[in-house]
Coordinates of C-alpha atoms and ligand atoms in Angstrom, one line a residue:
M1 CA -65.6 47.3 44.8
Q2 CA -68.2 44.5 45.6
K3 CA -67.9 43.3 49.1
R4 CA -67.7 39.5 49.8
K5 CA -69.6 37.8 52.5
F6 CA -67.6 36.9 55.6
W7 CA -70.1 34.2 56.5
G8 CA -70.8 32.5 53.2
W9 CA -70.1 32.2 49.5
G10 CA -70.0 35.0 47.1
Y11 CA -70.7 38.7 47.3
Q12 CA -73.0 40.3 49.8
D13 CA -75.7 40.9 47.2
Q14 CA -75.6 37.3 46.0
V15 CA -78.1 35.7 48.4
L16 CA -80.7 33.0 47.9
S17 CA -84.3 34.2 47.4
N18 CA -86.8 33.4 50.2
E19 CA -88.3 30.7 48.0
E20 CA -84.9 29.1 47.4
D21 CA -84.1 29.2 51.1
A22 CA -87.5 27.7 52.0
A23 CA -87.0 24.9 49.4
I24 CA -83.7 23.9 51.0
E25 CA -85.4 23.9 54.4
S26 CA -88.2 21.6 53.2
R27 CA -85.6 19.3 51.6
I28 CA -83.8 19.1 54.9
A29 CA -87.0 18.5 56.9
A30 CA -88.1 15.8 54.4
H31 CA -84.7 14.0 54.3
F32 CA -84.2 13.9 58.1
S33 CA -88.0 13.6 59.0
L34 CA -87.9 16.8 61.0
D35 CA -91.0 18.8 62.2
E36 CA -88.9 21.9 62.8
V37 CA -85.6 23.0 61.5
P38 CA -83.8 25.6 63.7
S39 CA -82.0 28.3 61.8
L40 CA -79.2 30.7 62.8
P41 CA -79.6 34.4 61.8
I42 CA -77.1 35.7 59.3
P43 CA -74.4 37.3 61.5
L44 CA -73.7 41.0 61.3
A45 CA -70.1 42.3 61.2
E46 CA -70.8 44.9 63.9
D47 CA -72.0 42.3 66.4
I48 CA -68.7 40.5 66.4
N49 CA -65.8 41.7 68.6
L50 CA -62.3 41.0 67.5
P51 CA -59.2 41.0 69.7
T52 CA -57.1 44.2 69.4
P53 CA -54.3 43.8 66.8
R54 CA -51.0 42.8 68.5
V55 CA -49.0 44.3 65.8
K56 CA -48.4 48.1 65.1
I57 CA -48.5 49.2 61.5
P58 CA -45.0 50.5 60.7
Q59 CA -44.9 53.9 58.9
T60 CA -43.1 52.4 55.9
L61 CA -46.0 50.0 55.3
E62 CA -48.9 52.3 56.1
K63 CA -50.2 52.2 52.5
V64 CA -50.4 48.4 52.4
L65 CA -51.5 47.2 55.8
S66 CA -55.0 47.5 57.2
K67 CA -56.8 46.8 60.5
N68 CA -60.2 47.2 59.0
H69 CA -62.8 45.2 61.0
L70 CA -64.6 43.6 58.0
E71 CA -61.3 42.8 56.2
R72 CA -60.1 41.0 59.4
L73 CA -63.3 39.0 59.5
N74 CA -63.1 38.2 55.8
H75 CA -59.5 37.0 56.1
T76 CA -59.9 34.8 59.3
Y77 CA -61.2 31.8 57.4
G78 CA -61.6 30.2 53.9
K79 CA -64.8 28.6 52.7
S80 CA -64.9 25.1 54.1
F81 CA -67.9 23.8 56.0
P82 CA -66.3 24.5 59.4
D83 CA -65.1 28.0 58.2
L84 CA -68.7 28.9 57.3
A85 CA -70.1 27.3 60.5
R86 CA -67.7 29.2 62.7
A87 CA -68.5 32.4 61.0
M88 CA -72.2 31.7 61.3
L89 CA -71.7 31.1 65.0
K90 CA -69.7 34.3 65.3
Q91 CA -66.6 32.5 66.5
F92 CA -63.5 34.6 65.5
P93 CA -60.9 34.0 68.3
H94 CA -57.9 34.2 66.0
P95 CA -58.3 36.8 63.3
P96 CA -55.3 38.2 61.5
D97 CA -53.9 41.1 63.4
L98 CA -53.6 43.0 60.1
V99 CA -54.4 42.4 56.4
A100 CA -51.9 43.4 53.8
F101 CA -52.8 44.5 50.3
P102 CA -49.5 44.9 48.4
N103 CA -49.7 46.8 45.1
D104 CA -46.7 45.2 43.4
Q105 CA -43.9 42.7 43.9
E106 CA -41.7 45.2 45.7
D107 CA -44.5 45.6 48.4
V108 CA -44.5 41.9 48.8
V109 CA -40.7 41.8 49.3
N110 CA -41.0 44.6 51.9
L111 CA -43.8 42.9 53.7
L112 CA -42.0 39.6 54.0
D113 CA -38.8 41.4 55.2
W114 CA -40.7 43.2 57.9
A115 CA -42.6 40.1 58.9
D116 CA -39.4 38.0 59.0
Q117 CA -37.6 40.5 61.2
N118 CA -40.5 40.8 63.6
N119 CA -41.5 37.1 63.9
I120 CA -44.9 37.7 62.2
A121 CA -46.6 34.8 60.5
V122 CA -47.8 35.4 56.9
I123 CA -50.7 33.7 55.3
P124 CA -50.9 34.2 51.5
Y125 CA -54.5 34.9 50.5
G126 CA -55.9 34.8 46.9
G127 CA -59.7 34.5 46.8
G128 CA -59.9 32.8 50.2
S129 CA -61.9 29.9 48.6
S130 CA -59.8 27.3 50.3
V131 CA -61.8 24.3 51.6
C132 CA -59.1 22.8 53.7
G133 CA -58.0 25.4 56.3
G134 CA -55.3 26.8 53.9
V135 CA -55.9 30.5 54.7
E136 CA -56.9 30.1 58.4
T137 CA -55.0 32.6 60.6
Y138 CA -54.6 30.5 63.8
V139 CA -50.8 30.0 64.1
G140 CA -50.3 29.1 67.8
D141 CA -48.4 31.1 70.3
D142 CA -44.9 31.2 68.8
Y143 CA -45.4 34.3 66.7
S144 CA -45.8 37.9 67.8
G145 CA -48.6 38.3 65.3
V146 CA -50.1 37.1 62.0
I147 CA -51.0 38.9 58.8
S148 CA -53.1 37.7 55.9
L149 CA -51.4 38.8 52.7
D150 CA -54.1 39.4 50.1
L151 CA -52.9 39.5 46.4
R152 CA -56.1 41.2 45.0
N153 CA -54.3 44.3 43.8
L154 CA -51.9 42.3 41.7
D155 CA -54.6 41.7 39.1
Q156 CA -53.2 42.4 35.7
V157 CA -52.5 40.5 32.5
L158 CA -49.1 42.0 31.9
E159 CA -48.1 40.6 28.5
I160 CA -49.5 38.4 25.9
D161 CA -47.3 36.4 23.5
K162 CA -49.9 35.5 20.8
E163 CA -47.4 33.5 18.7
S164 CA -46.5 31.1 21.5
R165 CA -50.0 31.4 23.0
A166 CA -49.0 32.4 26.5
A167 CA -49.4 35.3 28.9
R168 CA -47.6 36.8 31.8
I169 CA -50.3 37.2 34.5
Q170 CA -50.2 38.6 38.0
A171 CA -51.2 36.1 40.7
G172 CA -54.1 38.0 42.3
I173 CA -56.3 38.2 39.3
F174 CA -59.7 36.5 39.7
G175 CA -61.1 34.0 37.1
P176 CA -63.7 36.3 35.4
A177 CA -61.3 39.3 35.1
L178 CA -58.6 37.0 33.7
E179 CA -61.0 35.5 31.1
D180 CA -62.4 39.0 30.2
E181 CA -58.9 40.2 29.4
L182 CA -57.8 37.1 27.4
R183 CA -61.1 37.2 25.4
K184 CA -59.9 40.5 23.9
S185 CA -57.1 38.4 22.2
D186 CA -59.5 35.5 21.4
L187 CA -57.6 33.4 23.9
T188 CA -58.5 31.6 27.1
L189 CA -56.8 29.8 30.0
R190 CA -59.7 27.4 29.9
H191 CA -59.3 26.6 33.6
F192 CA -62.7 26.7 35.3
P193 CA -62.8 25.4 38.9
Q194 CA -66.3 25.5 40.4
S195 CA -64.9 28.4 42.5
F196 CA -63.8 30.2 39.3
E197 CA -65.6 33.5 40.2
H198 CA -64.0 33.8 43.6
S199 CA -60.5 32.3 43.3
T200 CA -57.3 33.6 41.8
L201 CA -54.5 32.4 39.5
G202 CA -52.0 32.4 42.4
G203 CA -54.4 30.3 44.5
W204 CA -54.9 27.9 41.7
I205 CA -51.1 27.4 41.2
A206 CA -50.5 27.2 45.0
T207 CA -53.2 24.5 45.4
R208 CA -52.8 22.6 42.1
S209 CA -56.4 23.2 41.4
G210 CA -58.5 21.2 39.0
G211 CA -60.7 22.8 36.3
H212 CA -64.0 21.4 35.4
F213 CA -62.9 19.8 32.1
A214 CA -62.7 16.1 32.7
T215 CA -59.8 14.9 30.6
L216 CA -56.5 16.0 29.1
Y217 CA -55.8 19.5 30.6
T218 CA -57.4 19.3 34.0
H219 CA -54.9 20.5 36.6
I220 CA -53.5 24.0 36.5
D221 CA -50.1 22.4 36.5
D222 CA -50.5 21.7 32.7
F223 CA -50.8 25.4 32.0
V224 CA -47.8 26.8 34.0
E225 CA -44.9 27.9 31.8
S226 CA -42.9 29.7 34.5
T227 CA -43.4 31.2 37.9
T228 CA -42.1 34.0 40.1
M229 CA -42.2 33.6 43.9
V230 CA -41.1 35.9 46.6
T231 CA -39.7 34.1 49.6
P232 CA -38.4 35.5 52.9
T233 CA -34.9 35.0 51.6
G234 CA -35.3 36.3 48.0
V235 CA -37.1 36.1 44.7
I236 CA -37.2 32.8 42.7
E237 CA -38.0 33.2 39.0
S238 CA -38.0 30.2 36.7
R239 CA -37.1 30.4 33.0
R240 CA -40.0 30.5 30.5
L241 CA -39.8 27.3 28.4
P242 CA -42.2 25.0 26.6
G243 CA -40.5 22.0 28.2
S244 CA -37.2 21.3 29.9
G245 CA -35.2 18.3 31.1
A246 CA -32.8 20.3 33.2
G247 CA -33.1 18.5 36.5
P248 CA -36.1 18.7 38.9
S249 CA -38.4 21.5 37.7
P250 CA -38.4 24.7 39.9
D251 CA -42.0 25.2 38.9
R252 CA -42.9 21.8 40.4
M253 CA -41.7 23.0 43.7
V254 CA -43.8 26.1 43.5
I255 CA -47.0 24.5 42.1
G256 CA -48.8 23.0 45.1
S257 CA -46.6 24.7 47.7
E258 CA -49.8 26.2 49.4
G259 CA -48.0 29.3 50.6
I260 CA -45.4 27.6 52.8
L261 CA -42.4 28.6 50.7
G262 CA -43.3 32.1 49.6
V263 CA -45.8 34.3 47.7
I264 CA -46.4 33.6 44.0
T265 CA -46.6 37.0 42.4
E266 CA -46.9 36.2 38.7
A267 CA -46.7 33.4 36.2
W268 CA -46.4 32.8 32.5
M269 CA -49.4 30.7 31.6
R270 CA -50.1 28.6 28.4
L271 CA -53.3 29.6 26.7
Q272 CA -55.7 28.1 24.2
N273 CA -57.9 29.3 21.4
R274 CA -61.4 29.8 22.4
P275 CA -63.6 26.8 21.6
I276 CA -66.4 27.4 19.1
F277 CA -67.5 23.8 18.2
R278 CA -69.3 21.9 20.9
S279 CA -71.1 18.7 21.0
S280 CA -72.7 16.9 23.9
G281 CA -74.9 14.0 25.0
S282 CA -75.7 11.8 28.0
V283 CA -75.9 8.0 28.5
E284 CA -77.9 6.1 31.1
F285 CA -76.9 2.9 32.9
D286 CA -78.7 0.5 35.1
D287 CA -75.5 -0.9 36.4
Y288 CA -72.8 1.2 38.1
Q289 CA -69.9 -1.2 37.3
K290 CA -70.9 -1.1 33.6
A291 CA -71.1 2.7 33.7
L292 CA -67.6 2.9 35.3
N293 CA -66.2 0.5 32.7
A294 CA -67.7 2.6 29.8
T295 CA -66.1 5.7 31.4
R296 CA -62.8 3.9 31.5
L297 CA -63.0 2.8 27.8
I298 CA -63.8 6.4 26.7
S299 CA -61.0 7.7 28.8
Q300 CA -58.6 5.3 27.2
S301 CA -59.9 5.8 23.6
G302 CA -57.9 8.9 22.8
L303 CA -61.1 10.9 22.2
Y304 CA -60.4 13.2 25.3
P305 CA -63.9 14.6 26.0
A306 CA -64.1 18.0 27.7
N307 CA -66.7 16.5 30.0
C308 CA -66.8 12.9 30.9
R309 CA -68.7 13.1 34.2
L310 CA -70.2 9.9 35.7
L311 CA -73.0 10.7 38.2
D312 CA -74.2 7.8 40.3
A313 CA -78.0 7.5 40.4
N314 CA -78.3 9.4 43.7
E315 CA -76.0 12.2 42.6
A316 CA -78.1 12.6 39.4
L317 CA -81.3 12.7 41.5
F318 CA -79.8 15.1 44.0
N319 CA -79.0 17.5 41.2
G320 CA -82.3 17.2 39.4
A321 CA -80.7 15.4 36.4
G322 CA -82.5 12.1 36.9
D323 CA -85.1 10.2 38.9
G324 CA -82.6 8.2 41.0
S325 CA -83.0 4.9 39.0
K326 CA -80.1 5.4 36.5
H327 CA -76.5 6.3 36.6
L328 CA -75.8 9.1 34.2
L329 CA -72.7 9.7 32.1
I330 CA -72.5 13.2 30.8
L331 CA -70.2 13.6 27.7
S332 CA -69.2 16.7 25.9
F333 CA -66.6 17.7 23.4
E334 CA -65.3 21.1 22.4
S335 CA -62.7 22.5 20.0
A336 CA -61.6 25.7 18.5
D337 CA -60.7 24.0 15.3
H338 CA -63.1 21.3 14.1
E339 CA -66.6 19.8 14.3
L340 CA -67.0 17.1 17.0
G341 CA -70.0 15.1 16.0
T342 CA -67.8 12.2 15.0
W343 CA -66.1 12.2 18.4
L344 CA -69.4 12.3 20.2
D345 CA -70.8 9.5 18.0
R346 CA -67.8 7.3 18.7
A347 CA -68.0 7.9 22.5
L348 CA -71.7 7.1 22.5
E349 CA -70.9 3.9 20.5
I350 CA -68.4 2.9 23.2
A351 CA -70.8 3.6 26.0
S352 CA -73.6 1.7 24.3
S353 CA -71.5 -1.4 23.7
A354 CA -70.5 -1.2 27.4
G355 CA -74.2 -1.4 28.4
G356 CA -75.4 2.2 28.3
S357 CA -78.4 3.6 26.5
Y358 CA -79.0 7.0 25.0
E359 CA -81.5 8.9 22.9
K360 CA -80.8 10.4 19.5
P361 CA -80.6 13.0 18.1
Q362 CA -77.9 14.5 20.4
E363 CA -77.5 18.2 20.7
K364 CA -74.7 19.6 18.5
E365 CA -75.2 23.3 18.8
P366 CA -72.6 25.7 20.3
E367 CA -74.7 26.0 23.5
A368 CA -75.3 22.3 23.8
H369 CA -73.4 22.2 27.1
R370 CA -76.1 24.5 28.6
T371 CA -79.1 22.3 27.7
G372 CA -80.4 18.8 28.4
A373 CA -79.1 16.7 31.3
S374 CA -75.7 18.5 31.0
G375 CA -77.4 21.9 31.4
T376 CA -79.5 20.8 34.4
W377 CA -76.4 19.4 36.1
R378 CA -74.3 22.5 35.2
N379 CA -76.9 24.9 36.8
S380 CA -77.1 22.8 39.9
F381 CA -73.3 22.8 40.1
I382 CA -73.2 26.6 39.9
R383 CA -75.9 27.1 42.6
A384 CA -74.4 24.4 45.0
P385 CA -72.2 26.7 47.1
F386 CA -75.1 29.1 47.8
N387 CA -77.4 26.2 48.8
R388 CA -74.7 25.0 51.2
D389 CA -74.9 28.4 53.0
A390 CA -78.6 27.7 53.7
A391 CA -77.7 24.3 55.1
V392 CA -75.0 25.7 57.4
R393 CA -77.4 28.1 58.9
R394 CA -79.5 25.1 59.9
G395 CA -76.6 23.1 61.3
I396 CA -76.9 20.5 58.4
I397 CA -73.6 19.3 57.1
W398 CA -73.5 19.5 53.4
D399 CA -69.9 18.7 52.4
T400 CA -67.7 16.9 49.9
F401 CA -64.4 15.1 49.8
E402 CA -62.5 14.0 46.7
T403 CA -59.7 11.6 45.8
S404 CA -58.3 9.6 42.9
I405 CA -57.7 5.9 42.2
T406 CA -56.4 3.8 39.4
W407 CA -58.9 1.8 37.3
D408 CA -57.7 -1.6 38.5
H409 CA -59.6 -1.2 41.7
G410 CA -61.8 1.8 41.0
F411 CA -65.1 0.0 41.3
E412 CA -64.4 -1.7 44.7
F413 CA -62.8 1.5 46.0
I414 CA -65.9 3.7 45.2
E415 CA -68.4 1.2 46.5
S416 CA -66.4 0.6 49.6
L417 CA -65.9 4.2 50.4
K418 CA -69.5 5.1 49.8
E419 CA -70.7 2.3 52.2
K420 CA -68.0 3.0 54.8
T421 CA -68.8 6.8 54.7
R422 CA -72.5 6.1 55.1
K423 CA -71.9 3.8 58.1
A424 CA -69.5 6.2 59.7
I425 CA -71.8 9.2 59.3
H426 CA -74.8 7.2 60.6
E427 CA -72.8 6.2 63.7
I428 CA -71.5 9.7 64.3
S429 CA -74.7 11.6 63.6
G430 CA -77.3 9.1 64.6
R431 CA -79.2 9.4 61.3
E432 CA -79.1 8.1 57.8
P433 CA -77.0 10.4 55.6
N434 CA -77.2 10.9 51.9
V435 CA -73.9 9.9 50.3
T436 CA -73.4 10.3 46.5
C437 CA -70.5 10.1 44.1
R438 CA -69.5 11.6 40.8
L439 CA -66.3 11.3 38.8
T440 CA -65.0 14.8 38.3
H441 CA -61.9 13.9 36.2
T442 CA -60.9 10.8 34.3
Y443 CA -57.5 9.7 33.1
P444 CA -56.3 6.8 30.9
D445 CA -55.1 5.1 34.1
G446 CA -57.8 6.1 36.6
C447 CA -60.4 8.5 37.8
A448 CA -61.2 11.1 40.5
P449 CA -64.2 10.2 42.5
Y450 CA -65.9 13.1 44.3
F451 CA -68.2 12.2 47.2
S452 CA -70.9 14.5 48.5
Y453 CA -72.8 13.9 51.7
T454 CA -75.6 15.5 53.8
A455 CA -75.4 14.7 57.5
Y456 CA -77.7 15.6 60.3
A457 CA -76.5 17.9 63.1
T458 CA -77.8 21.1 64.7
P459 CA -76.2 24.5 64.9
S460 CA -74.8 23.6 68.3
T461 CA -73.4 20.2 67.3
M462 CA -72.4 20.8 63.7
L463 CA -68.7 21.6 64.3
D464 CA -68.1 18.6 66.5
V465 CA -70.0 16.3 64.1
W466 CA -68.2 17.6 61.1
K467 CA -64.8 17.2 62.8
Q468 CA -65.6 13.5 63.5
I469 CA -66.8 12.9 60.0
K470 CA -63.8 14.7 58.4
T471 CA -61.3 12.7 60.5
A472 CA -63.1 9.4 59.6
T473 CA -63.2 10.2 55.8
N474 CA -59.5 11.4 55.8
E475 CA -58.5 8.1 57.4
M476 CA -60.7 5.9 55.1
V477 CA -59.6 7.6 51.8
V478 CA -55.9 7.0 52.5
A479 CA -56.3 3.6 54.1
E480 CA -58.2 2.4 51.0
G481 CA -55.3 3.5 48.7
G482 CA -56.6 6.8 47.4
T483 CA -55.0 10.2 47.7
I484 CA -56.2 12.6 50.5
T485 CA -57.1 15.1 47.8
H486 CA -57.2 15.2 44.0
H487 CA -57.6 19.0 43.7
H488 CA -58.8 20.5 47.0
A489 CA -55.3 20.8 48.4
V490 CA -54.0 19.7 51.8
G491 CA -54.1 22.9 53.9
R492 CA -54.5 22.0 57.6
D493 CA -57.7 19.9 57.5
H494 CA -56.4 17.2 55.2
R495 CA -53.3 16.6 57.3
V496 CA -55.0 14.9 60.2
K497 CA -54.9 11.1 59.6
G498 CA -54.6 11.9 55.9
Y499 CA -51.6 13.7 54.3
D500 CA -49.5 13.1 57.4
V501 CA -49.9 9.4 56.7
Q502 CA -49.7 9.6 52.9
I503 CA -46.6 11.7 52.5
P504 CA -43.4 9.5 52.1
S505 CA -41.2 10.3 55.1
G506 CA -38.1 11.0 53.0
F507 CA -40.1 13.4 50.9
K508 CA -41.4 15.2 54.0
D509 CA -37.8 15.7 55.1
M510 CA -36.9 17.1 51.6
L511 CA -39.9 19.5 51.8
T512 CA -39.0 20.5 55.4
A513 CA -35.4 21.2 54.3
A514 CA -36.6 23.2 51.3
K515 CA -38.9 25.3 53.5
S516 CA -36.1 26.0 56.0
S517 CA -33.8 27.1 53.2
V518 CA -36.1 29.8 51.9
D519 CA -38.1 30.5 55.1
P520 CA -35.6 29.9 57.9
R521 CA -37.7 31.6 60.6
S522 CA -40.8 29.7 59.4
I523 CA -43.1 32.6 59.0
M524 CA -44.9 31.3 55.8
N525 CA -48.3 29.7 56.4
P526 CA -47.3 27.7 59.5
G527 CA -49.1 24.3 59.9
V528 CA -50.0 23.9 56.3
L529 CA -48.7 20.7 54.6
I530 CA -46.0 20.1 57.2
D531 CA -45.2 21.2 60.7
S532 CA -43.7 24.7 60.8
G533 CA -40.0 25.0 61.8
K534 CA -41.4 26.2 65.2
G535 CA -43.0 22.8 65.8
K536 CA -46.5 21.6 65.8
I537 CA -49.0 24.4 66.2
G538 CA -52.0 22.1 67.0
H539 CA -55.1 21.8 64.9
W540 CA -58.6 22.4 66.1
M541 CA -59.7 19.1 64.5
E542 CA -57.4 17.3 67.0
N543 CA -58.6 19.0 70.2
Ligands
FAD601 C1 -67.6 26.2 46.3 C2 -66.2 25.8 46.1 C3 -65.9 25.2 44.9 C4 -64.6 24.8 44.6 N1 -64.3 24.1 43.5 C5 -63.1 23.8 43.2 C6 -62.7 23.2 42.0 O1 -63.6 22.9 41.1 N2 -61.5 22.8 41.7 C7 -60.5 23.1 42.6 O2 -59.3 22.8 42.4 N3 -60.8 23.7 43.8 C8 -62.0 24.0 44.1 N4 -62.3 24.6 45.3 C9 -61.2 24.9 46.2 C10 -60.5 26.3 46.0 O3 -61.3 27.1 45.2 C11 -59.2 26.1 45.3 O4 -58.3 25.5 46.2 C12 -58.6 27.4 44.7 O5 -57.5 27.0 43.9 C13 -58.1 28.4 45.7 O6 -57.8 29.6 45.1 P1 -57.9 31.0 45.9 O7 -57.4 32.0 45.0 O8 -59.2 31.1 46.5 O9 -56.8 30.7 47.1 P2 -57.0 30.8 48.6 O10 -58.1 30.1 49.1 O11 -56.9 32.2 49.0 O12 -55.6 30.1 49.1 C14 -55.5 28.7 48.9 C15 -54.1 28.3 49.4 O13 -53.1 28.8 48.5 C16 -52.3 29.8 49.1 N5 -52.1 30.9 48.2 C17 -53.1 31.6 47.7 N6 -52.5 32.5 46.8 C18 -51.2 32.4 46.9 C19 -50.1 33.0 46.3 N7 -50.3 34.0 45.4 N8 -48.9 32.6 46.6 C20 -48.7 31.6 47.4 N9 -49.7 30.9 48.0 C21 -50.9 31.3 47.8 C22 -52.9 30.1 50.5 O14 -52.0 30.4 51.5 C23 -53.7 28.8 50.7 O15 -52.8 27.9 51.3 C24 -63.6 25.0 45.6 C25 -63.9 25.8 46.8 C26 -65.2 26.1 47.0 C27 -65.6 26.9 48.2

């Protein structure tokens, strides 16, 4: 089995070449006018001491629990900026005592029984790609121990119903393995988050993830037909139906529950035929407001492009898809059933009458999404997490935050957030940051702006600087009327001045009551979404 990096993105053999690493360093030096850029060495697992596990492995669970050093390192954090920064700095004060690798649902039931009886906190773990502290194993002092429960052995497509185009799939399957299996039946889930390679179906459902298609089916929610979840008090399985009006949906409670209610073990998922027709193009704008308006008109036209990504001029420049003078709208269409040239032509016509310009002929081949401006942007998108590792080593904060907003005040919201973020980062870090925006998803009634920034810090200040920036952006996003997250989930990091403010208090009471009914001793992912039944565990961002 390929080993994943405990300090960065991807597998241990997926590293930047020396040239790529040097290119990132020169970019940092140029942007912040630095003569020298200090760089931390890549940490070695054997150089890191971990506290001795507080929990003894019971004989009955010997086959599924591990105290392996590398596994404990790998399961201490997810993949957010501070996760990688702490790993790079060799800070592992609160690793899981043990890591569990159940082989089937019965193992999950037995693990939760044992943890519940012994006051051991359980952190469900899919691919560990959380960027909001969702899999972190710090749970305070009220537990006798903590385990990370990794679903990777529940990795099978169990059944395919071709007629209804749906499949029963185990929660621990990773994106590529899932698509490989579905391809054999000419089907696809067609859910591709940027973290696709290193995240799992269960993680997507637990976090309400967003795939990279921009309209129509974007969130995993749209594909869930039914779910099975093991809670400390029993198994909850919903009925498999194409739609139902029978009261509040049980699946709605499971989707987005981020591991605080139980462990999702499998789900029936709606599938699609594999697209074979593709068509794509891009439109340039001098004026951002016009570009946003064009995006709105296309989103409301009923054309439903697969990609409808508006990059502001800086975002285009940063990703090598422009010279920084024009805003770029990337459009693409795909279908398993019909040619899409007419759809693209109509979208381009809308964009052009709203003030955009484009060059003909557009690409209309099956591989069109891999060429031209779309292709350049796509390649940059895939490399981004590896580039971020190189920035972390140098203490440079290369991070993102995302939200959504209705069209009626979309423009003011985006402009204001960009400016306030720039100012806040300048004040906190003392240097001018780079702040860019793209729309990742668009809806008939609004859009999901995704902000990226590069901020100056050094290896010794990066955690403190990041914490201040994160608190500021959490607060601004919610104060300006957006949501604390469109698809990155809440975890622990988005609670501070964010979700804690946004969540309606009556709903928080309902969620707390729901948790205490299925998890009365509050062992499931304490501190995520809401306070655990054992009270506030304290978050490192607040200290
Ligand atoms: C480089 C990068 C790019 C990303 N791109 C995207 C993107 O495009 N779209 C997007 O939506 N997100 C993205 N993310 C965030 C992350 O990949 C998603 O939140 C993803 O859905 C997490 O899946 P996972 O399997 O890695 O879950 P994990 O990170 O392991 O867990 C996430 C949360 O779900 C819980 N959980 C996991 N599995 C289960 C289960 N079986 N039962 C109950 N709870 C469970 C965990 O306890 C935790 O709270 C990105 C992250 C990175 C680092």
